[in-house]
């Protein structure tokens, strides 16, 4: 029952967006690692009004057994929205949208995880959207890759993710809810930061070929920034906690973090 | 929360818990009738939910959100809105929770918390009527556990009460057969508050607010909803098949009444922060 109105203009005469951002500006972002005690790994992300928590359990025994993969671990992602995360109450049962998003998140994260190290096991990633305000699948990937790292899952890299899109004919990054609903298109994407290869790509709306390339380039730049934010969040959870007790190891920690 | 007596707990833990109880102690240093620290954060979903609260009870945490919608009244109560509480045992909260449709224990959690709110007539549902027989407000309070270290029922009950107490929604009226906002902001018409207090029976001992390891060795548990007037408004015996004597039930009510005062005032204090 939170009523929503369509804004007159998504970008005003000064080139600013509905929340005052420039076209290439991300929303304020806060990532935290290790937010849940029961999970093997966890992380939260606040990106504008979007608020998401991710938890990782595993590698552990897989139930039901018929899903077992003999040569690698099964990466199971469950993306769920709370009923109160959206303006109208979401029905509690999992929707088709939630199932599809779970799948594309798993596809984006799989390339960086050494799944072959854990044949027959499952690595569970549970994503709960507490408040949705656009870009939830991308924020979920940002948080989930931190939660995997927090769980000590061997990984090649973290996976940063952002949505790019178009409003009033201009390309924009990190779409908010209104830009997603009333804009001209949306491209959620995620990259491998060391190679800039793209591991999540979806699109709706209408773009020219040149616009797609330019939008993806803007997205890559934003993802590289997000990757730095992710690394800082990991450092905040681990380096700060160890440096007091064990100062000699500080250099090693730093080297390790540079490799992330 | 559920019946975890089938879950594996080491003999060492089991014996440790019982030998401590023989000395009148618990593994986390609490007295038998003492709650873990209660932390209540309200307004955690400010942009989308009409009311919300995140509650921490030691290492158990839950988030509850309230949505207020306009719907049709039930044919047998044309001048009453309704309140409904649901809960889901999200696998995020514990390695013991499975993916999939809610099992008996998740349904029990939701129904016990729902009864605590409904049976105490916490909400004056007649005031949730917009137009007799046509439009009423329907209030949904949904609970999602984030971390499970025992006693989800009490944590959920606190979260639902705090979320309801901080719910603000636009008043609607009927004008020329269509619903329009009046511009006023309403609160849920709360006439009472009832909170649930859960007591586990382990051997011959009664312990309040059990942690997970205590739930695993409990013979049974008793949840009691106590309102502001010290009336019992709901009870549920569950979490195991062990019997309770009349005296144990009487003692449990004594503990529940004593603890309910602190919990109700913690909820009221937290609710004051939202205008």
Short mmCIF file of C-alpha atoms in Angstrom, two decimals:
data_model
loop_
_atom_site.label_atom_id
_atom_site.label_comp_id
_atom_site.label_asym_id
_atom_site.label_seq_id
_atom_site.Cartn_x
_atom_site.Cartn_y
_atom_site.Cartn_z
CA UNK A 1 0.00 0.00 0.00
CA UNK A 2 2.99 2.32 -0.32
CA UNK A 3 1.59 4.31 -3.24
CA UNK A 4 3.95 5.09 -6.11
CA UNK A 5 3.66 7.75 -8.75
CA UNK A 6 5.44 7.97 -12.06
CA UNK A 7 7.86 10.91 -12.03
CA UNK A 8 7.45 13.47 -14.84
CA UNK A 9 11.07 13.22 -15.88
CA UNK A 10 13.64 10.58 -15.02
CA UNK A 11 16.43 13.01 -15.92
CA UNK A 12 15.96 16.74 -15.38
CA UNK A 13 17.24 19.71 -17.37
CA UNK A 14 20.48 19.78 -15.35
CA UNK A 15 21.16 16.17 -16.29
CA UNK A 16 20.38 14.83 -12.84
CA UNK A 17 18.25 11.75 -12.11
CA UNK A 18 15.19 11.50 -9.84
CA UNK A 19 17.34 10.89 -6.77
CA UNK A 20 19.82 13.62 -7.75
CA UNK A 21 22.49 11.33 -9.17
CA UNK A 22 24.52 11.97 -12.34
CA UNK A 23 23.99 9.46 -15.15
CA UNK A 24 27.15 7.47 -14.28
CA UNK A 25 26.80 7.69 -10.51
CA UNK A 26 26.09 4.69 -8.28
CA UNK A 27 23.75 4.89 -5.28
CA UNK A 28 25.34 4.95 -1.81
CA UNK A 29 26.57 1.42 -1.14
CA UNK A 30 27.36 -0.34 2.10
CA UNK A 31 28.56 -3.96 2.18
CA UNK A 32 29.19 -5.92 5.38
CA UNK A 33 30.74 -9.36 5.75
CA UNK A 34 29.93 -11.87 8.50
CA UNK A 35 26.49 -10.57 9.52
CA UNK A 36 24.93 -13.93 10.50
CA UNK A 37 26.41 -16.29 13.09
CA UNK A 38 24.69 -19.54 12.07
CA UNK A 39 25.72 -19.46 8.43
CA UNK A 40 29.17 -20.61 7.28
CA UNK A 41 29.49 -17.31 5.44
CA UNK A 42 27.28 -14.23 5.15
CA UNK A 43 27.14 -10.67 3.88
CA UNK A 44 24.68 -7.82 3.61
CA UNK A 45 24.39 -5.04 1.07
CA UNK A 46 22.55 -1.75 1.16
CA UNK A 47 22.45 -0.05 -2.21
CA UNK A 48 20.21 2.98 -2.04
CA UNK A 49 17.02 1.64 -0.45
CA UNK A 50 17.69 -1.92 -1.60
CA UNK A 51 18.66 -4.12 1.35
CA UNK A 52 19.71 -7.74 0.91
CA UNK A 53 21.28 -10.44 3.09
CA UNK A 54 23.11 -13.45 1.66
CA UNK A 55 24.08 -16.61 3.57
CA UNK A 56 26.26 -19.53 2.46
CA UNK A 57 26.20 -23.07 3.85
CA UNK A 58 28.64 -25.71 2.70
CA UNK A 59 30.25 -27.49 1.06
CA UNK A 60 27.89 -30.03 2.67
CA UNK A 61 25.99 -33.19 1.88
CA UNK A 62 23.41 -32.71 -0.85
CA UNK A 63 19.75 -33.56 -0.37
CA UNK A 64 17.91 -34.72 -2.40
CA UNK A 65 20.59 -37.09 -3.64
CA UNK A 66 19.47 -37.26 -7.28
CA UNK A 67 20.82 -33.75 -7.84
CA UNK A 68 24.37 -34.96 -7.06
CA UNK A 69 27.08 -34.14 -9.57
CA UNK A 70 29.90 -36.68 -9.56
CA UNK A 71 32.67 -34.38 -10.79
CA UNK A 72 31.91 -31.15 -8.95
CA UNK A 73 29.85 -29.49 -6.26
CA UNK A 74 26.32 -28.38 -7.00
CA UNK A 75 25.94 -24.62 -6.54
CA UNK A 76 22.38 -24.06 -5.32
CA UNK A 77 21.17 -20.47 -5.17
CA UNK A 78 17.82 -19.59 -3.65
CA UNK A 79 16.83 -15.95 -4.20
CA UNK A 80 13.73 -14.96 -2.23
CA UNK A 81 11.96 -11.69 -1.61
CA UNK A 82 10.25 -11.03 1.70
CA UNK A 83 6.53 -10.32 1.37
CA UNK A 84 7.06 -6.78 2.67
CA UNK A 85 10.01 -5.87 0.43
CA UNK A 86 7.77 -4.46 -2.32
CA UNK A 87 4.90 -1.91 -2.46
CA UNK A 88 2.15 -4.55 -2.71
CA UNK A 89 2.51 -7.60 -0.50
CA UNK A 90 4.34 -10.28 -2.46
CA UNK A 91 2.72 -13.69 -2.28
CA UNK A 92 4.78 -15.90 0.02
CA UNK A 93 5.21 -18.80 -2.43
CA UNK A 94 8.28 -18.67 -4.72
CA UNK A 95 7.46 -16.97 -8.02
CA UNK A 96 8.73 -17.79 -11.51
CA UNK A 97 10.73 -14.58 -11.38
CA UNK A 98 12.47 -15.65 -8.17
CA UNK A 99 13.35 -19.01 -9.68
CA UNK A 100 14.81 -17.49 -12.82
CA UNK A 101 16.84 -14.95 -10.85
CA UNK A 102 18.17 -17.75 -8.63
CA UNK A 103 19.39 -19.49 -11.76
CA UNK A 104 21.10 -16.47 -13.34
CA UNK A 105 22.83 -15.68 -10.05
CA UNK A 106 24.15 -19.26 -9.87
CA UNK A 107 25.35 -18.98 -13.47
CA UNK A 108 27.18 -15.74 -12.69
CA UNK A 109 28.91 -17.12 -9.59
CA UNK A 110 29.83 -20.61 -10.88
CA UNK A 111 32.79 -19.52 -13.06
CA UNK A 112 34.77 -18.20 -10.08
CA UNK A 113 34.20 -21.10 -7.66
CA UNK A 114 36.47 -24.18 -7.66
CA UNK A 115 33.41 -26.44 -7.68
CA UNK A 116 35.51 -29.38 -8.90
CA UNK A 117 37.20 -29.42 -5.49
CA UNK A 118 34.02 -30.73 -3.85
CA UNK A 119 32.44 -33.47 -5.97
CA UNK A 120 28.98 -34.67 -4.83
CA UNK A 121 28.63 -31.85 -2.29
CA UNK A 122 26.34 -28.82 -2.37
CA UNK A 123 27.22 -25.20 -1.75
CA UNK A 124 24.01 -23.41 -0.75
CA UNK A 125 23.61 -19.69 -1.29
CA UNK A 126 20.49 -18.18 0.27
CA UNK A 127 19.60 -14.64 -0.70
CA UNK A 128 16.83 -12.76 1.13
CA UNK A 129 15.63 -9.42 -0.18
CA UNK A 130 14.53 -7.41 2.85
CA UNK A 131 13.72 -4.25 0.88
CA UNK A 132 13.61 -4.04 -2.92
CA UNK A 133 14.28 -0.80 -4.73
CA UNK A 134 15.70 -1.85 -8.06
CA UNK A 135 18.82 -3.80 -8.94
CA UNK A 136 18.16 -6.63 -6.51
CA UNK A 137 19.68 -9.40 -8.62
CA UNK A 138 22.90 -7.41 -9.05
CA UNK A 139 23.09 -6.46 -5.38
CA UNK A 140 22.42 -10.13 -4.58
CA UNK A 141 25.44 -11.19 -6.65
CA UNK A 142 27.65 -8.60 -4.92
CA UNK A 143 26.58 -9.87 -1.50
CA UNK A 144 26.58 -13.58 -2.43
CA UNK A 145 30.15 -13.51 -3.67
CA UNK A 146 31.22 -11.89 -0.39
CA UNK A 147 29.30 -14.52 1.58
CA UNK A 148 31.05 -17.29 -0.41
CA UNK A 149 34.43 -15.75 0.38
CA UNK A 150 33.41 -15.42 4.05
CA UNK A 151 32.54 -19.14 4.07
CA UNK A 152 36.08 -19.91 2.93
CA UNK A 153 34.95 -21.36 -0.39
CA UNK A 154 37.97 -21.43 -2.77
CA UNK A 155 37.35 -18.80 -5.45
CA UNK A 156 39.24 -17.22 -8.31
CA UNK A 157 37.76 -13.83 -7.63
CA UNK A 158 34.79 -11.95 -6.29
CA UNK A 159 32.01 -11.12 -8.77
CA UNK A 160 30.88 -7.49 -8.92
CA UNK A 161 27.54 -6.73 -10.58
CA UNK A 162 25.49 -3.69 -11.59
CA UNK A 163 22.50 -2.84 -13.77
CA UNK A 164 22.92 -0.32 -16.58
CA UNK A 165 20.04 1.05 -18.62
CA UNK A 166 18.47 3.90 -20.45
CA UNK A 167 16.16 6.75 -19.47
CA UNK A 168 15.15 9.84 -21.46
CA UNK A 169 17.47 8.57 -24.22
CA UNK A 170 20.55 8.61 -22.01
CA UNK A 171 22.52 5.66 -20.71
CA UNK A 172 22.57 5.39 -16.91
CA UNK A 173 24.18 3.08 -14.34
CA UNK A 174 22.71 1.42 -11.25
CA UNK A 175 19.00 1.80 -11.99
CA UNK A 176 16.68 2.60 -9.12
CA UNK A 177 13.17 1.18 -8.94
CA UNK A 178 11.52 4.04 -10.85
CA UNK A 179 14.16 4.01 -13.57
CA UNK A 180 13.68 0.27 -13.90
CA UNK A 181 9.87 0.61 -14.13
CA UNK A 182 9.51 3.73 -16.25
CA UNK A 183 12.84 3.84 -18.11
CA UNK A 184 13.55 2.63 -21.63
CA UNK A 185 15.58 -0.44 -20.77
CA UNK A 186 17.57 -2.38 -18.25
CA UNK A 187 20.77 -4.45 -18.60
CA UNK A 188 21.78 -6.33 -15.44
CA UNK A 189 25.38 -7.49 -15.77
CA UNK A 190 28.23 -9.00 -13.76
CA UNK A 191 31.90 -9.39 -14.64
CA UNK A 192 35.06 -11.27 -13.76
CA UNK A 193 37.13 -8.27 -12.69
CA UNK A 194 40.54 -9.58 -13.79
CA UNK A 195 39.50 -10.31 -17.40
CA UNK A 196 36.44 -8.06 -17.74
CA UNK A 197 34.54 -11.05 -19.10
CA UNK A 198 30.78 -10.90 -18.60
CA UNK A 199 29.08 -13.62 -16.55
CA UNK A 200 25.58 -12.14 -16.17
CA UNK A 201 23.87 -10.49 -19.08
CA UNK A 202 20.18 -9.85 -19.43
CA UNK A 203 18.38 -7.07 -21.22
CA UNK A 204 14.95 -5.63 -21.69
CA UNK A 205 13.75 -2.46 -23.41
CA UNK A 206 15.26 -1.20 -26.64
CA UNK A 207 18.87 -0.26 -27.36
CA UNK A 208 20.95 0.21 -30.52
CA UNK A 209 24.01 -1.92 -31.05
CA UNK A 210 26.27 1.05 -30.19
CA UNK A 211 24.28 1.78 -27.04
CA UNK A 212 24.68 -1.79 -25.81
CA UNK A 213 28.47 -1.64 -26.18
CA UNK A 214 28.65 1.76 -24.51
CA UNK A 215 26.33 0.67 -21.70
CA UNK A 216 28.38 -2.47 -21.07
CA UNK A 217 31.55 -0.37 -20.94
CA UNK A 218 29.91 1.90 -18.35
CA UNK A 219 28.87 -1.21 -16.45
CA UNK A 220 32.40 -2.63 -16.50
CA UNK A 221 33.74 0.62 -15.03
CA UNK A 222 31.11 0.56 -12.28
CA UNK A 223 31.79 -3.11 -11.57
CA UNK A 224 35.48 -2.35 -11.13
CA UNK A 225 34.59 0.25 -8.54
CA UNK A 226 32.18 -2.20 -6.85
CA UNK A 227 34.97 -4.78 -6.77
CA UNK A 228 37.04 -2.33 -4.70
CA UNK A 229 34.09 -1.85 -2.33
CA UNK A 230 33.77 -5.63 -2.01
CA UNK A 231 37.47 -6.00 -1.17
CA UNK A 232 37.22 -3.24 1.42
CA UNK A 233 34.26 -5.02 3.04
CA UNK A 234 36.28 -8.26 3.27
CA UNK A 235 39.26 -6.39 4.70
CA UNK A 236 37.05 -4.73 7.28
CA UNK A 237 35.81 -8.14 8.42
CA UNK A 238 39.16 -9.92 8.57
CA UNK A 239 42.25 -7.72 8.53
CA UNK A 240 41.02 -5.43 11.28
CA UNK A 241 40.21 -8.43 13.44
CA UNK A 242 43.68 -10.01 13.17
CA UNK A 243 46.09 -7.09 13.00
CA UNK A 244 46.08 -6.37 16.73
CA UNK A 245 47.05 -9.86 17.76
CA UNK A 246 49.46 -10.71 15.01
CA UNK A 247 51.15 -7.67 13.54
CA UNK A 248 53.93 -9.64 11.84
CA UNK A 249 51.44 -11.20 9.46
CA UNK A 250 50.10 -7.88 8.24
CA UNK A 251 52.20 -7.83 5.08
CA UNK A 252 51.10 -11.30 4.12
CA UNK A 253 47.48 -10.33 4.61
CA UNK A 254 47.90 -7.35 2.35
CA UNK A 255 49.52 -9.41 -0.40
CA UNK A 256 46.70 -11.87 -0.19
CA UNK A 257 44.09 -9.16 -0.46
CA UNK A 258 45.76 -7.61 -3.50
CA UNK A 259 45.21 -10.92 -5.27
CA UNK A 260 41.46 -11.01 -4.72
CA UNK B 1 11.49 -24.32 18.02
CA UNK B 2 10.37 -27.53 16.45
CA UNK B 3 11.01 -30.96 17.79
CA UNK B 4 14.76 -31.28 17.46
CA UNK B 5 14.99 -34.26 19.80
CA UNK B 6 15.75 -36.34 16.71
CA UNK B 7 18.67 -34.08 15.79
CA UNK B 8 22.09 -35.24 16.82
CA UNK B 9 23.61 -33.68 19.92
CA UNK B 10 26.69 -35.14 21.56
CA UNK B 11 26.37 -37.04 24.82
CA UNK B 12 28.89 -34.61 26.26
CA UNK B 13 26.64 -31.62 25.50
CA UNK B 14 23.57 -33.42 26.79
CA UNK B 15 25.24 -34.42 30.04
CA UNK B 16 26.83 -31.00 30.39
CA UNK B 17 23.46 -29.22 30.14
CA UNK B 18 21.85 -31.59 32.65
CA UNK B 19 24.73 -31.56 35.13
CA UNK B 20 24.74 -27.76 35.06
CA UNK B 21 20.98 -27.69 35.69
CA UNK B 22 21.54 -29.96 38.69
CA UNK B 23 23.67 -27.13 40.09
CA UNK B 24 21.04 -24.54 39.09
CA UNK B 25 23.14 -23.20 36.20
CA UNK B 26 22.88 -22.93 32.41
CA UNK B 27 25.61 -23.20 29.79
CA UNK B 28 25.46 -19.48 28.94
CA UNK B 29 25.49 -18.42 32.60
CA UNK B 30 21.84 -17.35 32.77
CA UNK B 31 19.49 -18.07 35.63
CA UNK B 32 16.79 -20.61 34.78
CA UNK B 33 14.12 -17.90 34.59
CA UNK B 34 16.29 -15.33 32.76
CA UNK B 35 15.91 -14.22 29.12
CA UNK B 36 18.83 -13.51 26.82
CA UNK B 37 19.35 -9.79 26.08
CA UNK B 38 16.56 -8.47 23.82
CA UNK B 39 17.48 -5.98 21.10
CA UNK B 40 14.70 -4.41 19.04
CA UNK B 41 15.39 -2.28 15.97
CA UNK B 42 12.27 -0.78 14.37
CA UNK B 43 11.79 0.75 10.92
CA UNK B 44 14.29 -1.54 9.18
CA UNK B 45 12.22 -1.65 5.94
CA UNK B 46 11.19 2.02 5.87
CA UNK B 47 10.64 2.45 2.12
CA UNK B 48 8.39 -0.52 1.38
CA UNK B 49 6.85 -1.95 4.56
CA UNK B 50 4.25 -0.05 6.60
CA UNK B 51 5.89 -1.37 9.76
CA UNK B 52 8.98 -3.48 10.47
CA UNK B 53 11.28 -4.70 13.21
CA UNK B 54 14.47 -6.68 13.55
CA UNK B 55 14.74 -8.51 16.86
CA UNK B 56 17.80 -10.16 18.38
CA UNK B 57 17.41 -12.60 21.24
CA UNK B 58 21.02 -13.58 21.89
CA UNK B 59 22.16 -15.30 18.69
CA UNK B 60 18.62 -15.77 17.39
CA UNK B 61 17.41 -13.01 15.10
CA UNK B 62 14.26 -12.45 13.06
CA UNK B 63 12.91 -9.70 10.86
CA UNK B 64 9.18 -8.97 10.67
CA UNK B 65 7.40 -6.69 8.22
CA UNK B 66 3.80 -5.46 8.06
CA UNK B 67 1.86 -4.78 4.87
CA UNK B 68 -1.53 -3.09 5.06
CA UNK B 69 -3.77 -3.72 2.06
CA UNK B 70 -7.38 -2.92 1.24
CA UNK B 71 -9.52 -5.98 0.67
CA UNK B 72 -13.00 -7.43 0.84
CA UNK B 73 -14.28 -8.37 4.29
CA UNK B 74 -15.22 -11.98 5.00
CA UNK B 75 -18.98 -12.51 4.42
CA UNK B 76 -19.53 -13.45 8.09
CA UNK B 77 -17.80 -10.32 9.44
CA UNK B 78 -18.67 -7.46 7.06
CA UNK B 79 -17.52 -4.73 9.45
CA UNK B 80 -14.17 -6.22 10.46
CA UNK B 81 -10.74 -6.05 8.93
CA UNK B 82 -8.28 -8.79 9.67
CA UNK B 83 -4.78 -9.44 10.89
CA UNK B 84 -2.73 -12.40 9.80
CA UNK B 85 0.71 -13.55 10.87
CA UNK B 86 2.82 -15.86 8.73
CA UNK B 87 6.31 -17.20 9.29
CA UNK B 88 8.71 -19.08 7.15
CA UNK B 89 11.70 -21.09 8.38
CA UNK B 90 14.12 -19.73 5.88
CA UNK B 91 17.08 -22.08 5.28
CA UNK B 92 19.27 -18.99 5.66
CA UNK B 93 18.76 -19.09 9.41
CA UNK B 94 20.09 -22.54 10.25
CA UNK B 95 21.69 -25.64 8.75
CA UNK B 96 18.75 -27.53 10.31
CA UNK B 97 16.16 -25.84 8.07
CA UNK B 98 15.43 -27.32 4.66
CA UNK B 99 14.50 -25.71 1.39
CA UNK B 100 10.95 -26.29 0.25
CA UNK B 101 7.37 -25.86 1.33
CA UNK B 102 6.84 -25.15 5.04
CA UNK B 103 6.97 -28.20 7.24
CA UNK B 104 4.91 -28.81 10.38
CA UNK B 105 7.28 -26.84 12.59
CA UNK B 106 7.18 -23.74 10.35
CA UNK B 107 3.40 -23.90 10.29
CA UNK B 108 3.33 -24.29 14.08
CA UNK B 109 5.60 -21.25 14.48
CA UNK B 110 3.31 -19.09 12.33
CA UNK B 111 0.13 -20.31 13.95
CA UNK B 112 1.39 -19.95 17.52
CA UNK B 113 2.63 -16.39 16.90
CA UNK B 114 -0.63 -15.61 15.07
CA UNK B 115 -2.71 -16.90 17.99
CA UNK B 116 -0.73 -14.79 20.41
CA UNK B 117 -1.72 -11.67 18.50
CA UNK B 118 -5.27 -12.64 17.56
CA UNK B 119 -6.50 -14.29 20.74
CA UNK B 120 -5.37 -11.40 22.91
CA UNK B 121 -7.45 -9.14 20.68
CA UNK B 122 -4.38 -6.97 20.31
CA UNK B 123 -5.94 -5.23 17.32
CA UNK B 124 -9.42 -3.70 17.33
CA UNK B 125 -10.44 -5.17 13.99
CA UNK B 126 -13.73 -3.24 13.90
CA UNK B 127 -11.66 -0.08 13.46
CA UNK B 128 -10.08 -1.63 10.37
CA UNK B 129 -13.37 -1.31 8.47
CA UNK B 130 -13.49 1.32 5.70
CA UNK B 131 -16.99 0.63 4.37
CA UNK B 132 -19.34 -1.96 5.82
CA UNK B 133 -19.43 -5.06 3.66
CA UNK B 134 -17.21 -3.57 1.00
CA UNK B 135 -13.75 -2.46 2.02
CA UNK B 136 -11.61 -3.31 5.03
CA UNK B 137 -7.91 -3.03 5.82
CA UNK B 138 -6.12 -6.35 5.87
CA UNK B 139 -2.95 -6.42 7.91
CA UNK B 140 -0.27 -8.99 7.13
CA UNK B 141 2.67 -9.44 9.49
CA UNK B 142 5.26 -11.79 8.03
CA UNK B 143 8.26 -13.13 9.90
CA UNK B 144 11.58 -14.29 8.46
CA UNK B 145 14.17 -15.84 10.78
CA UNK B 146 17.75 -14.76 10.01
CA UNK B 147 19.68 -16.67 12.68
CA UNK B 148 18.37 -19.58 14.70
CA UNK B 149 19.82 -20.34 18.11
CA UNK B 150 16.64 -21.46 19.82
CA UNK B 151 13.30 -19.93 20.76
CA UNK B 152 12.09 -18.58 17.42
CA UNK B 153 8.56 -18.27 18.79
CA UNK B 154 9.35 -15.60 21.38
CA UNK B 155 11.67 -13.70 19.04
CA UNK B 156 8.95 -13.74 16.36
CA UNK B 157 6.28 -12.64 18.80
CA UNK B 158 8.39 -9.67 19.89
CA UNK B 159 9.14 -8.76 16.27
CA UNK B 160 5.48 -8.94 15.20
CA UNK B 161 4.37 -6.83 18.16
CA UNK B 162 7.09 -4.22 17.52
CA UNK B 163 6.32 -4.13 13.78
CA UNK B 164 2.57 -3.73 14.42
CA UNK B 165 3.17 -1.00 17.01
CA UNK B 166 5.24 1.00 14.52
CA UNK B 167 2.99 0.50 11.48
CA UNK B 168 1.83 3.69 9.74
CA UNK B 169 -0.45 3.64 6.70
CA UNK B 170 -2.55 6.08 4.69
CA UNK B 171 -6.24 6.37 5.62
CA UNK B 172 -8.61 5.52 2.77
CA UNK B 173 -12.23 6.51 2.19
CA UNK B 174 -14.87 5.81 -0.43
CA UNK B 175 -15.75 8.74 -2.65
CA UNK B 176 -18.06 8.24 -5.63
CA UNK B 177 -17.57 4.48 -5.35
CA UNK B 178 -13.79 4.68 -5.61
CA UNK B 179 -11.18 4.48 -2.88
CA UNK B 180 -9.16 7.61 -2.28
CA UNK B 181 -6.61 8.61 0.31
CA UNK B 182 -7.82 11.11 2.89
CA UNK B 183 -4.30 12.38 3.54
CA UNK B 184 -4.32 11.17 7.14
CA UNK B 185 -1.81 8.64 8.39
CA UNK B 186 -3.16 5.92 10.67
CA UNK B 187 -1.64 3.53 13.19
CA UNK B 188 -2.93 0.02 13.82
CA UNK B 189 -5.68 0.33 16.49
CA UNK B 190 -3.89 -1.59 19.24
CA UNK B 191 -5.92 -2.14 22.39
CA UNK B 192 -3.69 -4.65 24.12
CA UNK B 193 -0.29 -6.26 23.77
CA UNK B 194 0.39 -9.92 24.38
CA UNK B 195 3.85 -11.43 24.23
CA UNK B 196 4.82 -15.06 24.13
CA UNK B 197 7.16 -16.61 26.67
CA UNK B 198 8.49 -20.09 26.02
CA UNK B 199 9.61 -22.43 28.77
CA UNK B 200 11.49 -25.65 28.05
CA UNK B 201 11.21 -28.62 30.37
CA UNK B 202 14.50 -30.50 30.67
CA UNK B 203 14.31 -33.38 33.13
CA UNK B 204 12.61 -31.83 36.12
CA UNK B 205 13.82 -28.31 35.37
CA UNK B 206 11.96 -25.44 33.72
CA UNK B 207 14.14 -23.00 31.74
CA UNK B 208 12.87 -19.91 29.96
CA UNK B 209 14.02 -18.78 26.49
CA UNK B 210 15.92 -21.98 25.58
CA UNK B 211 18.94 -21.83 23.28
CA UNK B 212 19.19 -24.41 20.48
CA UNK B 213 21.19 -26.94 22.53
CA UNK B 214 18.61 -26.77 25.31
CA UNK B 215 15.82 -27.30 22.76
CA UNK B 216 17.65 -30.38 21.53
CA UNK B 217 17.55 -31.98 24.97
CA UNK B 218 14.18 -30.67 26.12
CA UNK B 219 11.41 -33.11 26.95
CA UNK B 220 8.79 -30.60 25.90
CA UNK B 221 8.15 -26.89 25.83
CA UNK B 222 5.27 -24.65 26.78
CA UNK B 223 4.63 -21.32 25.11
CA UNK B 224 2.38 -18.92 27.00
CA UNK B 225 1.07 -15.60 25.67
CA UNK B 226 0.57 -13.06 28.44
CA UNK B 227 -1.17 -9.74 27.91
CA UNK B 228 -0.84 -6.39 29.67
CA UNK B 229 -3.39 -7.44 32.32
CA UNK B 230 -1.47 -10.61 33.16
CA UNK B 231 -4.07 -12.77 31.46
CA UNK B 232 -3.01 -15.83 29.48
CA UNK B 233 -4.30 -15.40 25.93
CA UNK B 234 -2.75 -18.38 24.17
CA UNK B 235 -0.79 -21.51 25.03
CA UNK B 236 0.93 -24.21 23.07
CA UNK B 237 2.66 -27.31 24.31
CA UNK B 238 5.02 -28.62 21.68
CA UNK B 239 8.61 -29.44 20.83
CA UNK B 240 8.52 -32.94 22.23
CA UNK B 241 6.18 -35.42 23.82
CA UNK B 242 7.23 -35.17 27.48
CA UNK B 243 4.34 -34.66 29.93
CA UNK B 244 3.83 -31.61 32.16
CA UNK B 245 2.39 -31.71 35.66
CA UNK B 246 -0.20 -29.21 36.81
CA UNK B 247 2.40 -27.76 39.14
CA UNK B 248 4.87 -27.31 36.29
CA UNK B 249 2.24 -25.49 34.24
CA UNK B 250 1.49 -23.24 37.22
CA UNK B 251 5.18 -22.49 37.71
CA UNK B 252 5.56 -21.79 33.98
CA UNK B 253 2.72 -19.27 34.11
CA UNK B 254 4.48 -17.59 37.02
CA UNK B 255 7.70 -17.28 35.00
CA UNK B 256 5.81 -16.12 31.90
CA UNK B 257 3.93 -13.39 33.77
CA UNK B 258 7.16 -12.15 35.39
CA UNK B 259 9.08 -12.01 32.12
CA UNK B 260 6.20 -10.53 30.09
CA UNK B 261 6.52 -7.17 31.89
CA UNK B 262 10.10 -6.57 30.69
CA UNK B 263 9.30 -7.72 27.17
CA UNK B 264 6.20 -5.54 26.83
CA UNK B 265 8.08 -2.50 28.10
CA UNK B 266 11.01 -3.22 25.72
CA UNK B 267 8.54 -3.28 22.81
CA UNK B 268 6.86 -0.06 23.95
CA UNK B 269 10.22 1.69 24.35
CA UNK B 270 11.32 0.64 20.87
CA UNK B 271 7.97 1.74 19.39
CA UNK B 272 8.38 5.25 20.81
CA UNK B 273 11.19 5.97 18.35
CA UNK B 274 8.69 5.97 15.44
CA UNK B 275 6.25 8.89 15.39
#
